[in-house]
Short mmCIF file of C-alpha atoms in Angstrom, two decimals:
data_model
loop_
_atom_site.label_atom_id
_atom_site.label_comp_id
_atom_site.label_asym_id
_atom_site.label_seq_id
_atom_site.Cartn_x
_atom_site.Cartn_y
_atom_site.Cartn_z
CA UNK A 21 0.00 0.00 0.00
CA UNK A 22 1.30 3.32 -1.06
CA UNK A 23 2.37 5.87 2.10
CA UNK A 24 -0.08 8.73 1.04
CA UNK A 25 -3.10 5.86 0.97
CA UNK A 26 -2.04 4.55 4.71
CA UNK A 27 -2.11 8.06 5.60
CA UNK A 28 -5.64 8.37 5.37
CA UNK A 29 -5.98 5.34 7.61
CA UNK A 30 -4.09 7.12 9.97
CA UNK A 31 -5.91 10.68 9.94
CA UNK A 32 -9.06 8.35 9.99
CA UNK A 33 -7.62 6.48 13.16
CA UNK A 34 -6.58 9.30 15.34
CA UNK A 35 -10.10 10.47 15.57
CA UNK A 36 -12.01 7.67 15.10
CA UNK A 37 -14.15 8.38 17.72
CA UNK A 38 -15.62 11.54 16.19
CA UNK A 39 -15.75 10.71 12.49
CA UNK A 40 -19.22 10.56 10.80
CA UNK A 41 -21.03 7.66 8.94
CA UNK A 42 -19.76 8.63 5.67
CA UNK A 43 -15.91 7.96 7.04
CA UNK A 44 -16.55 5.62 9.64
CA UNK A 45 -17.42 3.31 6.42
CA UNK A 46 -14.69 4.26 4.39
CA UNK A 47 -12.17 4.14 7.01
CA UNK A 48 -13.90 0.23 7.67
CA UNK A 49 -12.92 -0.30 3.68
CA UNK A 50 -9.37 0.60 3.86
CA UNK A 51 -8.35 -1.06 7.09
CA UNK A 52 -9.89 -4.13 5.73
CA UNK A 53 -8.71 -3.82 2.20
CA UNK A 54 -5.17 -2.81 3.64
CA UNK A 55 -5.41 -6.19 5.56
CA UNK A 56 -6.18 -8.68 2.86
CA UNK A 57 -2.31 -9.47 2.07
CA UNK A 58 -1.46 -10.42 5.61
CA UNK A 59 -2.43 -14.34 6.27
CA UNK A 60 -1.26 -15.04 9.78
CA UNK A 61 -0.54 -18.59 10.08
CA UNK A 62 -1.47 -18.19 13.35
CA UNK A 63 -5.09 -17.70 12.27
CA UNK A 64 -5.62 -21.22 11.21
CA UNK A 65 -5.73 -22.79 14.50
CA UNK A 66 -8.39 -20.41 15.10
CA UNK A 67 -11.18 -21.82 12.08
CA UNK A 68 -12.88 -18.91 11.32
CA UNK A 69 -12.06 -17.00 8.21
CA UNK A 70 -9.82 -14.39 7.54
CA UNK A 71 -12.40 -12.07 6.49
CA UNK A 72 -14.44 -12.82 9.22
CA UNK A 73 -11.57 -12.13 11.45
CA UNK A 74 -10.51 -8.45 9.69
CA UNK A 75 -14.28 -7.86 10.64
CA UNK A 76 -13.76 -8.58 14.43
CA UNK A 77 -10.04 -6.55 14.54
CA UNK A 78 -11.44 -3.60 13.25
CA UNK A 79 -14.97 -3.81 15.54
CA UNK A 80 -12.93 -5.17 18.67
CA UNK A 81 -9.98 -3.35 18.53
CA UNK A 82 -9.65 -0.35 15.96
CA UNK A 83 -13.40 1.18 16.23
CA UNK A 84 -13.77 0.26 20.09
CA UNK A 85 -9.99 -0.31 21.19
CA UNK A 86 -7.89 2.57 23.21
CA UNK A 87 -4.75 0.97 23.55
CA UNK A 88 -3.25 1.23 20.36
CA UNK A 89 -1.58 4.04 18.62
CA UNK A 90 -2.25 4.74 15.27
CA UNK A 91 -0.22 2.66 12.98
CA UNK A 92 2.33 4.20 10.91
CA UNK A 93 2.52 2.36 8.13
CA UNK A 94 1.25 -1.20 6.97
CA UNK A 95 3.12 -2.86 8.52
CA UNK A 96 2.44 -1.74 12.06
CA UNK A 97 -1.10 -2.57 11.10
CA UNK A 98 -0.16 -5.72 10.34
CA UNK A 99 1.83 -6.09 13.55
CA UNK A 100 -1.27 -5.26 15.59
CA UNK A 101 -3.81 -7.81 13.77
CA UNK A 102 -1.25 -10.55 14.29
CA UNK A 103 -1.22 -9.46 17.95
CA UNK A 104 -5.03 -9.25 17.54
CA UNK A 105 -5.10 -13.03 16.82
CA UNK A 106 -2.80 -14.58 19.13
CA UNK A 107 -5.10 -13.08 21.98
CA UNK A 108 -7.78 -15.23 20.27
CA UNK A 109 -5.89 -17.69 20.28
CA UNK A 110 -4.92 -17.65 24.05
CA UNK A 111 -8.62 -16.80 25.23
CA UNK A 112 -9.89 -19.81 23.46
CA UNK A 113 -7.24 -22.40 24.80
CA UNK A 114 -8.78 -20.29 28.31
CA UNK A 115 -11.87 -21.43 27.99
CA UNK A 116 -11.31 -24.81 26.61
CA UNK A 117 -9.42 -25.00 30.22
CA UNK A 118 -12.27 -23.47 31.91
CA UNK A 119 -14.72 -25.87 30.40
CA UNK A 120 -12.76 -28.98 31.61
CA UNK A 121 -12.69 -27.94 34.68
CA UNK A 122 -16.25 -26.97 35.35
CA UNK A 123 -16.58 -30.90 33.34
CA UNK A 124 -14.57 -32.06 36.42
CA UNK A 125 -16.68 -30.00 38.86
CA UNK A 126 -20.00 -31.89 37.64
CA UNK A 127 -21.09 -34.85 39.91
CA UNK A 128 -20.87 -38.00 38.54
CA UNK A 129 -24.28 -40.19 37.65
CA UNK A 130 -24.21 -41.79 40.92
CA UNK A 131 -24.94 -38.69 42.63
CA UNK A 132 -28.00 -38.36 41.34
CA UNK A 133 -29.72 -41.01 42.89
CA UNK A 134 -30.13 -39.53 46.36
CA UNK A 135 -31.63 -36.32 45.54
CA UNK A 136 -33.73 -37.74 43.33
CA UNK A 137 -35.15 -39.63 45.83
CA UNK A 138 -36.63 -37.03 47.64
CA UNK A 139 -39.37 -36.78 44.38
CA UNK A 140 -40.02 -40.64 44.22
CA UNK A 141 -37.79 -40.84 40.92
CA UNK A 142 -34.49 -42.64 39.84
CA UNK A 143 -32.31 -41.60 37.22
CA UNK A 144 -33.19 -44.26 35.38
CA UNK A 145 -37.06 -42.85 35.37
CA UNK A 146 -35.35 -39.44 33.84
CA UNK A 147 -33.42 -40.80 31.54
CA UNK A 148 -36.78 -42.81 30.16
CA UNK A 149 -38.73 -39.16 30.95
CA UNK A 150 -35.90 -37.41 28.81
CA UNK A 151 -36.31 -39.57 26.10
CA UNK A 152 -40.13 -39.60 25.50
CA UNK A 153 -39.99 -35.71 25.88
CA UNK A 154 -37.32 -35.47 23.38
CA UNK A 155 -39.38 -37.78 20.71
CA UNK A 156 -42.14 -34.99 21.17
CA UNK A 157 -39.85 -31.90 19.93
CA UNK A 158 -39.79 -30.88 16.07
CA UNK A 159 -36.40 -31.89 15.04
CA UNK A 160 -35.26 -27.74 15.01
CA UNK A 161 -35.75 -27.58 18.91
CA UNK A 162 -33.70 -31.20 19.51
CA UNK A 163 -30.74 -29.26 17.18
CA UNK A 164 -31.30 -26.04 19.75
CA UNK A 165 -31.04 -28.37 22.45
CA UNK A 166 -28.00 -30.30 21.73
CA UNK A 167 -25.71 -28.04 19.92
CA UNK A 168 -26.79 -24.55 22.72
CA UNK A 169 -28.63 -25.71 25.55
CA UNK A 170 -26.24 -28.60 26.04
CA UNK A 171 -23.31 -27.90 23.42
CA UNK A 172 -23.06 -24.39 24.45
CA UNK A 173 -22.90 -23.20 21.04
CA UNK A 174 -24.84 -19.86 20.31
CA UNK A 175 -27.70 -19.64 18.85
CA UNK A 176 -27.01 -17.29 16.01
CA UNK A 177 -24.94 -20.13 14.94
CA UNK A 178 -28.08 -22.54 13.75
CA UNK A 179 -29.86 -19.11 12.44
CA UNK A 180 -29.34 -20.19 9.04
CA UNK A 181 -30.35 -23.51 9.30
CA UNK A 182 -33.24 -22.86 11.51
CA UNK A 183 -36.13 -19.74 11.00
CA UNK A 184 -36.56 -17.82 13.57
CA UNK A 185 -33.81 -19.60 15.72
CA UNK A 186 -33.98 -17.03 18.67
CA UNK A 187 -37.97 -17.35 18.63
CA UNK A 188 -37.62 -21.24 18.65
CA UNK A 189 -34.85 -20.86 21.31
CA UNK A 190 -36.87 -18.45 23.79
CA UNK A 191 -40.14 -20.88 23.32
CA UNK A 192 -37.89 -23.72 23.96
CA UNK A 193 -36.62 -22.82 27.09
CA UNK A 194 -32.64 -22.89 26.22
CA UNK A 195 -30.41 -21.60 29.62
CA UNK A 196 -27.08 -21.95 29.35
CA UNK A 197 -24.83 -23.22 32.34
CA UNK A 198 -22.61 -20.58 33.52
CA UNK A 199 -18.64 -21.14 34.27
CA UNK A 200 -17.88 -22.19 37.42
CA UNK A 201 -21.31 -22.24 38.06
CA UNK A 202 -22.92 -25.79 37.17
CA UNK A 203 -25.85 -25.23 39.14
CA UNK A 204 -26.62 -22.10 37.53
CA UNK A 205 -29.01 -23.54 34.33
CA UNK A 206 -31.37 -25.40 37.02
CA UNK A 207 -31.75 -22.19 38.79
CA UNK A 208 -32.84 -20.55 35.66
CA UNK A 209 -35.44 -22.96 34.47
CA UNK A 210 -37.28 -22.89 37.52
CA UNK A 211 -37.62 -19.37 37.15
CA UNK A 212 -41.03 -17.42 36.74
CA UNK A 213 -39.61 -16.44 33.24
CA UNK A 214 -39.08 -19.77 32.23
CA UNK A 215 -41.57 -22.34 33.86
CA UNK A 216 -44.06 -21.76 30.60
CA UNK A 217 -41.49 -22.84 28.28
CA UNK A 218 -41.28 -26.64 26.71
CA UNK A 219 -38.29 -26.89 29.46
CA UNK A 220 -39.59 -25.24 31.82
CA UNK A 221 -42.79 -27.10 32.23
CA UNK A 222 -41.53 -30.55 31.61
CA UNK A 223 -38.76 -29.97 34.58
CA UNK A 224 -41.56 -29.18 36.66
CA UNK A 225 -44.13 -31.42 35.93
CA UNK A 226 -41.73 -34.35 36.12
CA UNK A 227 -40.51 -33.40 40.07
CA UNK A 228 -44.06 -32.47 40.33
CA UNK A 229 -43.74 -28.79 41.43
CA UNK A 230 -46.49 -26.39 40.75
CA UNK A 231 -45.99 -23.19 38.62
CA UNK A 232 -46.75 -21.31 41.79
CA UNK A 233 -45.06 -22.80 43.86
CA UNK A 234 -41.72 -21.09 46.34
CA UNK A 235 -38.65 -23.27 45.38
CA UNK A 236 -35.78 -24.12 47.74
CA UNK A 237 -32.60 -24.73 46.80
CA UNK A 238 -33.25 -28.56 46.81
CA UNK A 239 -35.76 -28.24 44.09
CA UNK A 240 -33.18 -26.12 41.88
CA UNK A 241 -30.44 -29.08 42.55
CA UNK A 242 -33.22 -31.46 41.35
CA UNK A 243 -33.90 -29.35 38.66
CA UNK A 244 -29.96 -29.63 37.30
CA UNK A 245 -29.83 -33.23 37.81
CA UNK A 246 -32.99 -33.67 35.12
CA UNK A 247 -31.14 -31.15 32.89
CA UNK A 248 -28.16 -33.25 33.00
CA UNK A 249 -29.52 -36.36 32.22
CA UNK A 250 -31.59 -34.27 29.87
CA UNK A 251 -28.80 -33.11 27.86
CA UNK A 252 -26.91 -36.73 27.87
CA UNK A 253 -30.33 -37.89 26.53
CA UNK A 254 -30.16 -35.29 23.54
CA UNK A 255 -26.39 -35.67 22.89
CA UNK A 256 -26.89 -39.74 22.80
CA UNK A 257 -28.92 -39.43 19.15
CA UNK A 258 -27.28 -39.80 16.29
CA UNK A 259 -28.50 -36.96 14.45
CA UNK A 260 -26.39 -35.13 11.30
CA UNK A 261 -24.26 -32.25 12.82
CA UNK A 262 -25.35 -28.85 12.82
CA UNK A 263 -23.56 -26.74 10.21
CA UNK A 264 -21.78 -23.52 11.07
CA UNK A 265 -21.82 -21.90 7.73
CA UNK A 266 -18.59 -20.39 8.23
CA UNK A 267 -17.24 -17.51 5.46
CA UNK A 268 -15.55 -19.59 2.92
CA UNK A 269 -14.44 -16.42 0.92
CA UNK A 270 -10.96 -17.23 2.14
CA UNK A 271 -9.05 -19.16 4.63
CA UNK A 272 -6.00 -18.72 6.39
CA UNK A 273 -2.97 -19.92 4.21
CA UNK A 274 -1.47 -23.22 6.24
#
């Protein structure tokens, strides 16, 4: 890239925070156009396009960031999205760490059995419960539930696959467990906000709670143990994988 064409990256970058629509789009252009001949290697560990990537450097880190000085030249910009994607890279090996350990923090199966007891069930009764309520869900809501409510992925990622995914997702019931906080999704079914849903009401209805009903914390650790079971119910069908529909404009080079 020629110095006088940079330059206008940099006059755009200095005051980025006051420029108006008409150059906050240009200055979006350039930066990503300036971009297109760096290919981090780095990036491929990451699976998610290059272009897709630019996109999320210049939201993440030139628009909103206040760290960096304005780059010089190119290949200061290029510096900084390198940068840009090893911290990707190091917060997703972070939560790949944090996930196996909230994996070990989960109780094993055997647990279940006592406070389960306490609602005349086994987990052998919700395991068969799980299954005959998942045979009554249109095959969109069993994809919600496996690949966010129990696969943690988000929902926007199944919005082309699925109409109205968010709509399908709310009606469902989907909660997501917190990390470091396994107990967190059976608090939130049992919620006012959520006993009407699919979830909701089956999670009731099988411990036999009322919709009215004040819950104690017993009922909320009942509540996770049927979602557990739930979700090993759902991921136990051999169903096609959900599609991501990643960018395939370009990849990183390998």
């Amino acid at each position: 890239m020629q110095s006088e064409q940079f330059e206008r990256i940099h006059a755009f970058w200095t005051r980025r925070q006051q420029l108006t629509q008409g150059e906050l789009g240009e200055f979006y252009q350039r930066v990503i156009a300036a971009l297109t001949p760096c290919r981090p290697r780095e990036a491929v560990s990451l699976g998610d396009s290059l272009a897709d990537l630019r996109h999320q450097f210049f939201i993440e880190k030139v628009l909103h960031g206040d760290s960096e000085a304005a780059p010089h030249h190119v290949g200061a910009l290029f510096l900084y999205f390198k940068r840009f994607i090893i911290d990707q890279l190091r917060k997703q090996r972070d939560d790949e760490d944090a996930d196996a350990q909230e994996g070990c923090e989960l109780r094993a199966p055997d647990a279940y059995a006592e406070p389960l007891r306490d609602y005349q069930l086994t987990p052998q009764q919700v395991r068969d419960a799980a299954d005959v309520f998942i045979t009554t869900l249109p095959h969109d809501l069993i994809l919600l539930l496996r690949h966010c409510g129990c696969g943690g992925m988000p929902v926007k990622e199944l919005a082309e696959q699925i109409a109205s995914a968010h709509y399908h997702g709310g009606k469902l019931g989907l909660v997501h467990r917190q990390k470091g906080d396994p107990a967190s999704a059976g608090r939130q079914i049992v919620e006012p906000a959520h006993r009407a849903t699919l979830l909701g009401s089956w999670v009731l209805n099988l411990l036999k709670l009322r919709v009215g009903d004040a819950l104690a914390a017993r009922d909320m650790q009942a509540a996770q143990i049927v979602l557990d079971i739930l979700c090993v119910a759902a991921l136990s069908l051999h169903m096609d994988p959900a599609p991501t529909h990643p960018n395939t404009d370009e990849r990183p080079s390998a």
